[in-house]
Amino acid sequence: MADVVEDQKFSLKEVLDTFQSCLTDNKEILIDQYVAGWRGLVRFMNSLGTIFSFISKDAVGKIQIMANHRKGGHGEQYETVQSMVKYELAHGLVDLTKRADHPESGCRTTLRLHRALRWLELFLERLRTSGEDGKTSAMCAEAYNESLAHHHSWIIRKASLMAFCALPGRATFFEVMNVGTPDQVVTMLGEALPLIAEVYQITEELYAKNNLLDLP
Ligand SMILES: CCCCCCCC/C=C\CCCCCCCC(=O)N[C@@H](COP(=O)(O)O)[C@H](O)/C=C/CCCCCCCCCCCCC
């Protein structure tokens, strides 16, 4: 998996640009860029300590599944989330009610990342609007409880909430983002959030229209 998450310095600007470039003019979501956005985020998370390894491992696994789809014999069908949904549904490549023959379908894998994107949106919004003494662990836990937690088992919820306690304070967090002063970080977040929200909304509507929001 060495090619999936390289050891480069995180830059929020880079992640912002990557998510920005994942939307085409006709509002399709490019999988290469979507996955690259997640790679950048995982790199950042890795820099926060080994306590996040179990989260990183799961995310990297999902990134790898999507990268494999793109590299596979039907890679062109996986150019966008829209083309992937159309292709996998038309060819019966998605387990719709229980996990069976297609545990690594692009649709279910993207759904997991999609749910995590909602967590990211909620977390970044809290970071953006928080004061200097805002507690990142509380912001992270609130965002998690409003999103991903609904889809996780008791044990994963407990482990996640414990890991969040190890998050650095807001000031350190902003420093590691490698953007500039706290004001510049807040500005960057203000620019990133509408894009992340748009990518989330488009995926949510596509999945709702195709009854894919509860894939096992
Ligand atoms: C500019 C940004 C600043 C913020 C940076 C945030 C960095 C976050 C990077 C990566 C987020 C990880 C995404 C995790 C995807 C989780 C997918 C998932 O739900 N997987 C579960 C279900 O999968 P299946 O079993 O159905 O295949 C799986 O059970 C999960 C296992 C691991 C626990 C996942 C906990 C997710 C918590 C997300 C918060 C991360 C906190 C990072 C702190 C900065």
mmCIF file of C-alpha atoms and ligand atoms in Angstrom:
data_model
loop_
_atom_site.group_PDB
_atom_site.id
_atom_site.type_symbol
_atom_site.label_atom_id
_atom_site.label_comp_id
_atom_site.label_asym_id
_atom_site.label_seq_id
_atom_site.Cartn_x
_atom_site.Cartn_y
_atom_site.Cartn_z
ATOM 1 C CA MET A 1 0.000 0.000 0.000
ATOM 2 C CA ALA A 2 3.066 2.225 -0.152
ATOM 3 C CA ASP A 3 1.730 3.874 -3.307
ATOM 4 C CA VAL A 4 -1.517 4.811 -1.603
ATOM 5 C CA VAL A 5 -0.401 7.210 1.111
ATOM 6 C CA GLU A 6 3.049 8.632 0.618
ATOM 7 C CA ASP A 7 4.933 10.357 3.401
ATOM 8 C CA GLN A 8 4.576 13.967 2.232
ATOM 9 C CA LYS A 9 3.892 17.095 4.247
ATOM 10 C CA PHE A 10 0.188 17.840 4.590
ATOM 11 C CA SER A 11 -1.189 21.021 3.145
ATOM 12 C CA LEU A 12 -4.815 21.996 3.552
ATOM 13 C CA LYS A 13 -4.534 23.997 0.327
ATOM 14 C CA GLU A 14 -3.593 20.844 -1.553
ATOM 15 C CA VAL A 15 -6.630 18.964 -0.206
ATOM 16 C CA LEU A 16 -8.858 21.921 -0.996
ATOM 17 C CA ASP A 17 -7.571 22.044 -4.562
ATOM 18 C CA THR A 18 -8.007 18.294 -4.975
ATOM 19 C CA PHE A 19 -11.613 18.278 -3.785
ATOM 20 C CA GLN A 20 -12.245 21.346 -5.950
ATOM 21 C CA SER A 21 -10.954 19.508 -9.012
ATOM 22 C CA CYS A 22 -13.138 16.460 -8.441
ATOM 23 C CA LEU A 23 -16.291 18.202 -9.740
ATOM 24 C CA THR A 24 -16.689 18.346 -13.512
ATOM 25 C CA ASP A 25 -18.561 21.140 -15.307
ATOM 26 C CA ASN A 26 -21.672 18.965 -15.434
ATOM 27 C CA LYS A 27 -21.349 18.167 -11.728
ATOM 28 C CA GLU A 28 -20.021 14.647 -12.013
ATOM 29 C CA ILE A 29 -17.525 13.508 -9.367
ATOM 30 C CA LEU A 30 -14.157 12.316 -10.650
ATOM 31 C CA ILE A 31 -13.051 9.290 -8.656
ATOM 32 C CA ASP A 32 -9.286 9.838 -9.093
ATOM 33 C CA GLN A 33 -9.522 13.304 -7.559
ATOM 34 C CA TYR A 34 -11.992 12.208 -4.867
ATOM 35 C CA VAL A 35 -9.623 9.443 -3.811
ATOM 36 C CA ALA A 36 -6.634 11.801 -3.983
ATOM 37 C CA GLY A 37 -8.472 14.157 -1.599
ATOM 38 C CA TRP A 38 -8.823 11.303 0.889
ATOM 39 C CA ARG A 39 -5.149 10.399 0.470
ATOM 40 C CA GLY A 40 -4.224 13.925 1.531
ATOM 41 C CA LEU A 41 -6.470 13.752 4.587
ATOM 42 C CA VAL A 42 -5.098 10.384 5.643
ATOM 43 C CA ARG A 43 -1.576 11.800 5.372
ATOM 44 C CA PHE A 44 -2.616 14.531 7.756
ATOM 45 C CA MET A 45 -4.206 12.064 10.161
ATOM 46 C CA ASN A 46 -1.069 9.902 10.133
ATOM 47 C CA SER A 47 0.954 12.887 11.269
ATOM 48 C CA LEU A 48 -1.237 13.151 14.392
ATOM 49 C CA GLY A 49 -0.044 9.891 15.941
ATOM 50 C CA THR A 50 -0.367 6.124 15.938
ATOM 51 C CA ILE A 51 -3.576 6.174 17.991
ATOM 52 C CA PHE A 52 -5.338 6.931 14.709
ATOM 53 C CA SER A 53 -3.799 3.908 12.963
ATOM 54 C CA PHE A 54 -6.988 1.819 13.041
ATOM 55 C CA ILE A 55 -8.885 4.634 11.330
ATOM 56 C CA SER A 56 -6.076 5.209 8.852
ATOM 57 C CA LYS A 57 -5.889 1.497 8.035
ATOM 58 C CA ASP A 58 -9.590 1.330 7.216
ATOM 59 C CA ALA A 59 -9.467 4.502 5.111
ATOM 60 C CA VAL A 60 -6.341 3.345 3.235
ATOM 61 C CA GLY A 61 -8.015 0.001 2.538
ATOM 62 C CA LYS A 62 -10.977 1.757 0.991
ATOM 63 C CA ILE A 63 -8.761 4.113 -0.999
ATOM 64 C CA GLN A 64 -6.898 1.069 -2.305
ATOM 65 C CA ILE A 65 -10.146 -0.660 -3.357
ATOM 66 C CA MET A 66 -11.142 2.388 -5.388
ATOM 67 C CA ALA A 67 -7.646 2.722 -6.883
ATOM 68 C CA ASN A 68 -7.831 -0.950 -7.898
ATOM 69 C CA HIS A 69 -11.174 -0.416 -9.632
ATOM 70 C CA ARG A 70 -9.632 2.447 -11.592
ATOM 71 C CA LYS A 71 -6.597 0.332 -12.537
ATOM 72 C CA GLY A 72 -8.690 -2.731 -13.423
ATOM 73 C CA GLY A 73 -9.980 -3.951 -16.754
ATOM 74 C CA HIS A 74 -13.123 -1.783 -16.484
ATOM 75 C CA GLY A 75 -11.294 1.259 -15.136
ATOM 76 C CA GLU A 76 -12.981 3.657 -17.535
ATOM 77 C CA GLN A 77 -16.374 2.760 -16.024
ATOM 78 C CA TYR A 78 -15.024 4.083 -12.738
ATOM 79 C CA GLU A 79 -14.073 7.520 -14.027
ATOM 80 C CA THR A 80 -16.877 9.229 -12.118
ATOM 81 C CA VAL A 81 -19.119 8.235 -9.228
ATOM 82 C CA GLN A 82 -22.062 8.558 -11.626
ATOM 83 C CA SER A 83 -20.576 6.207 -14.249
ATOM 84 C CA MET A 84 -19.559 3.738 -11.514
ATOM 85 C CA VAL A 85 -23.101 3.576 -10.083
ATOM 86 C CA LYS A 86 -24.575 3.082 -13.548
ATOM 87 C CA TYR A 87 -22.059 0.372 -14.467
ATOM 88 C CA GLU A 88 -22.163 -1.611 -11.227
ATOM 89 C CA LEU A 89 -25.969 -1.570 -11.020
ATOM 90 C CA ALA A 90 -26.400 -2.528 -14.677
ATOM 91 C CA HIS A 91 -24.052 -5.504 -14.224
ATOM 92 C CA GLY A 92 -25.286 -6.713 -10.825
ATOM 93 C CA LEU A 93 -21.981 -5.872 -9.155
ATOM 94 C CA VAL A 94 -23.439 -4.478 -5.919
ATOM 95 C CA ASP A 95 -24.634 -6.416 -2.860
ATOM 96 C CA LEU A 96 -27.899 -4.614 -2.189
ATOM 97 C CA THR A 97 -29.293 -6.342 0.901
ATOM 98 C CA LYS A 98 -26.524 -8.394 2.485
ATOM 99 C CA ARG A 99 -22.787 -8.802 1.996
ATOM 100 C CA ALA A 100 -22.253 -11.621 -0.458
ATOM 101 C CA ASP A 101 -20.438 -11.750 -3.782
ATOM 102 C CA HIS A 102 -19.345 -8.108 -4.049
ATOM 103 C CA PRO A 103 -17.900 -7.007 -0.693
ATOM 104 C CA GLU A 104 -15.578 -4.569 -2.463
ATOM 105 C CA SER A 105 -18.007 -2.947 -4.861
ATOM 106 C CA GLY A 106 -17.192 0.634 -5.743
ATOM 107 C CA CYS A 107 -20.685 1.683 -4.643
ATOM 108 C CA ARG A 108 -20.399 0.369 -1.060
ATOM 109 C CA THR A 109 -16.793 1.532 -0.703
ATOM 110 C CA THR A 110 -17.616 5.033 -1.919
ATOM 111 C CA LEU A 111 -20.632 5.083 0.434
ATOM 112 C CA ARG A 112 -18.296 4.587 3.424
ATOM 113 C CA LEU A 113 -16.046 7.454 2.283
ATOM 114 C CA HIS A 114 -19.116 9.534 1.493
ATOM 115 C CA ARG A 115 -20.391 9.165 5.070
ATOM 116 C CA ALA A 116 -16.934 10.141 6.324
ATOM 117 C CA LEU A 117 -17.088 13.240 4.112
ATOM 118 C CA ARG A 118 -20.151 14.380 6.075
ATOM 119 C CA TRP A 119 -18.141 13.984 9.287
ATOM 120 C CA LEU A 120 -15.376 16.077 7.717
ATOM 121 C CA GLU A 121 -17.817 18.800 6.688
ATOM 122 C CA LEU A 122 -19.317 19.000 10.188
ATOM 123 C CA PHE A 123 -15.902 18.924 11.859
ATOM 124 C CA LEU A 124 -14.395 21.625 9.640
ATOM 125 C CA GLU A 125 -17.434 23.853 10.148
ATOM 126 C CA ARG A 126 -16.960 23.587 13.904
ATOM 127 C CA LEU A 127 -13.238 24.303 13.567
ATOM 128 C CA ARG A 128 -13.935 27.309 11.367
ATOM 129 C CA THR A 129 -16.405 28.899 13.757
ATOM 130 C CA SER A 130 -14.663 27.933 17.021
ATOM 131 C CA GLY A 131 -12.860 30.340 19.312
ATOM 132 C CA GLU A 132 -9.163 30.171 20.206
ATOM 133 C CA ASP A 133 -9.850 27.881 23.165
ATOM 134 C CA GLY A 134 -12.203 25.568 21.244
ATOM 135 C CA LYS A 135 -11.629 21.877 22.053
ATOM 136 C CA THR A 136 -10.910 19.918 18.881
ATOM 137 C CA SER A 137 -11.702 16.596 20.593
ATOM 138 C CA ALA A 138 -15.207 17.807 21.470
ATOM 139 C CA MET A 139 -15.742 19.234 17.969
ATOM 140 C CA CYS A 140 -14.579 15.985 16.423
ATOM 141 C CA ALA A 141 -16.780 13.871 18.700
ATOM 142 C CA GLU A 142 -19.865 16.013 18.042
ATOM 143 C CA ALA A 143 -19.334 15.831 14.295
ATOM 144 C CA TYR A 144 -18.809 12.071 14.569
ATOM 145 C CA ASN A 145 -21.921 11.517 16.684
ATOM 146 C CA GLU A 146 -23.998 13.425 14.128
ATOM 147 C CA SER A 147 -22.725 11.432 11.173
ATOM 148 C CA LEU A 148 -20.523 8.322 11.061
ATOM 149 C CA ALA A 149 -21.459 7.056 14.516
ATOM 150 C CA HIS A 150 -24.924 6.103 13.224
ATOM 151 C CA HIS A 151 -23.242 3.530 10.971
ATOM 152 C CA HIS A 152 -20.633 2.137 13.369
ATOM 153 C CA SER A 153 -20.718 -0.689 15.888
ATOM 154 C CA TRP A 154 -20.459 -0.012 19.632
ATOM 155 C CA ILE A 155 -16.798 -1.029 19.743
ATOM 156 C CA ILE A 156 -15.794 1.227 16.839
ATOM 157 C CA ARG A 157 -17.698 4.123 18.403
ATOM 158 C CA LYS A 158 -15.902 3.658 21.731
ATOM 159 C CA ALA A 159 -12.466 3.340 20.073
ATOM 160 C CA SER A 160 -13.100 6.404 17.897
ATOM 161 C CA LEU A 161 -14.266 8.571 20.790
ATOM 162 C CA MET A 162 -11.178 7.538 22.796
ATOM 163 C CA ALA A 163 -8.870 8.366 19.890
ATOM 164 C CA PHE A 164 -10.422 11.830 19.497
ATOM 165 C CA CYS A 165 -9.252 12.655 23.045
ATOM 166 C CA ALA A 166 -5.673 12.492 21.705
ATOM 167 C CA LEU A 167 -6.261 15.262 19.170
ATOM 168 C CA PRO A 168 -4.007 18.282 19.627
ATOM 169 C CA GLY A 169 -5.433 21.652 20.574
ATOM 170 C CA ARG A 170 -6.837 24.051 17.997
ATOM 171 C CA ALA A 171 -3.607 26.085 17.702
ATOM 172 C CA THR A 172 -1.390 23.043 17.059
ATOM 173 C CA PHE A 173 -3.983 21.638 14.709
ATOM 174 C CA PHE A 174 -3.972 24.854 12.674
ATOM 175 C CA GLU A 175 -0.149 24.818 12.582
ATOM 176 C CA VAL A 176 -0.006 21.282 11.208
ATOM 177 C CA MET A 177 -2.441 22.322 8.477
ATOM 178 C CA ASN A 178 0.440 24.315 7.046
ATOM 179 C CA VAL A 179 -1.647 27.196 5.739
ATOM 180 C CA GLY A 180 -0.527 30.253 7.670
ATOM 181 C CA THR A 181 -2.019 32.300 10.478
ATOM 182 C CA PRO A 182 -5.221 31.180 12.217
ATOM 183 C CA ASP A 183 -7.107 33.844 10.227
ATOM 184 C CA GLN A 184 -5.754 32.400 6.995
ATOM 185 C CA VAL A 185 -6.794 28.901 8.082
ATOM 186 C CA VAL A 186 -10.319 30.145 8.815
ATOM 187 C CA THR A 187 -10.467 31.775 5.374
ATOM 188 C CA MET A 188 -9.273 28.580 3.721
ATOM 189 C CA LEU A 189 -11.862 26.556 5.590
ATOM 190 C CA GLY A 190 -14.533 29.017 4.461
ATOM 191 C CA GLU A 191 -13.496 28.347 0.872
ATOM 192 C CA ALA A 192 -13.217 24.574 1.256
ATOM 193 C CA LEU A 193 -16.500 23.916 2.987
ATOM 194 C CA PRO A 194 -18.986 24.838 0.241
ATOM 195 C CA LEU A 195 -17.083 22.573 -2.162
ATOM 196 C CA ILE A 196 -17.012 19.662 0.232
ATOM 197 C CA ALA A 197 -20.713 20.214 0.949
ATOM 198 C CA GLU A 198 -21.493 20.245 -2.770
ATOM 199 C CA VAL A 199 -19.598 17.003 -3.427
ATOM 200 C CA TYR A 200 -21.402 15.439 -0.464
ATOM 201 C CA GLN A 201 -24.830 16.638 -1.632
ATOM 202 C CA ILE A 202 -24.402 15.433 -5.205
ATOM 203 C CA THR A 203 -23.350 11.971 -4.013
ATOM 204 C CA GLU A 204 -26.150 11.846 -1.450
ATOM 205 C CA GLU A 205 -28.777 12.632 -4.112
ATOM 206 C CA LEU A 206 -27.323 10.120 -6.556
ATOM 207 C CA TYR A 207 -27.289 7.378 -3.920
ATOM 208 C CA ALA A 208 -30.804 8.262 -2.701
ATOM 209 C CA LYS A 209 -32.163 8.168 -6.259
ATOM 210 C CA ASN A 210 -30.708 4.676 -6.719
ATOM 211 C CA ASN A 211 -31.624 3.379 -3.241
ATOM 212 C CA LEU A 212 -27.981 2.890 -2.327
ATOM 213 C CA LEU A 213 -27.794 4.736 0.987
ATOM 214 C CA ASP A 214 -27.977 1.578 3.131
ATOM 215 C CA LEU A 215 -25.630 -0.757 1.263
ATOM 216 C CA PRO A 216 -24.424 -3.529 3.609
HETATM 217 C C1 LIG B 1 -8.203 19.819 6.514
HETATM 218 C C2 LIG B 1 -8.593 18.847 7.262
HETATM 219 C C3 LIG B 1 -8.504 18.696 8.666
HETATM 220 C C4 LIG B 1 -9.146 17.474 9.098
HETATM 221 C C5 LIG B 1 -8.421 16.286 8.660
HETATM 222 C C6 LIG B 1 -9.138 15.050 8.902
HETATM 223 C C7 LIG B 1 -8.365 13.881 8.545
HETATM 224 C C8 LIG B 1 -9.220 12.678 8.473
HETATM 225 C C9 LIG B 1 -8.665 11.642 7.611
HETATM 226 C C10 LIG B 1 -9.269 10.535 7.356
HETATM 227 C C11 LIG B 1 -10.614 10.237 7.889
HETATM 228 C C12 LIG B 1 -10.843 8.821 7.967
HETATM 229 C C13 LIG B 1 -12.002 8.346 7.223
HETATM 230 C C14 LIG B 1 -12.484 7.079 7.803
HETATM 231 C C15 LIG B 1 -13.381 6.340 6.893
HETATM 232 C C16 LIG B 1 -14.224 5.426 7.695
HETATM 233 C C17 LIG B 1 -15.059 4.570 6.824
HETATM 234 C C18 LIG B 1 -15.939 3.686 7.715
HETATM 235 O O1 LIG B 1 -16.941 4.165 8.194
HETATM 236 N N1 LIG B 1 -15.534 2.453 7.931
HETATM 237 C C19 LIG B 1 -16.239 1.562 8.830
HETATM 238 C C20 LIG B 1 -17.211 0.699 8.051
HETATM 239 O O2 LIG B 1 -16.522 0.015 7.044
HETATM 240 P P1 LIG B 1 -16.971 -1.466 6.607
HETATM 241 O O3 LIG B 1 -16.667 -2.365 7.777
HETATM 242 O O4 LIG B 1 -18.430 -1.405 6.345
HETATM 243 O O5 LIG B 1 -16.150 -1.791 5.409
HETATM 244 C C21 LIG B 1 -15.254 0.731 9.627
HETATM 245 O O6 LIG B 1 -15.913 -0.150 10.470
HETATM 246 C C22 LIG B 1 -14.409 1.696 10.386
HETATM 247 C C23 LIG B 1 -13.357 1.404 10.999
HETATM 248 C C24 LIG B 1 -12.432 2.429 11.611
HETATM 249 C C25 LIG B 1 -13.040 3.558 12.402
HETATM 250 C C26 LIG B 1 -13.449 4.749 11.605
HETATM 251 C C27 LIG B 1 -13.691 5.931 12.498
HETATM 252 C C28 LIG B 1 -13.873 7.147 11.668
HETATM 253 C C29 LIG B 1 -13.686 8.393 12.449
HETATM 254 C C30 LIG B 1 -13.426 9.536 11.500
HETATM 255 C C31 LIG B 1 -12.757 10.636 12.189
HETATM 256 C C32 LIG B 1 -11.280 10.673 12.004
HETATM 257 C C33 LIG B 1 -10.648 11.608 12.974
HETATM 258 C C34 LIG B 1 -9.343 12.104 12.561
HETATM 259 C C35 LIG B 1 -8.899 13.257 13.338
HETATM 260 C C36 LIG B 1 -8.376 14.388 12.585
#
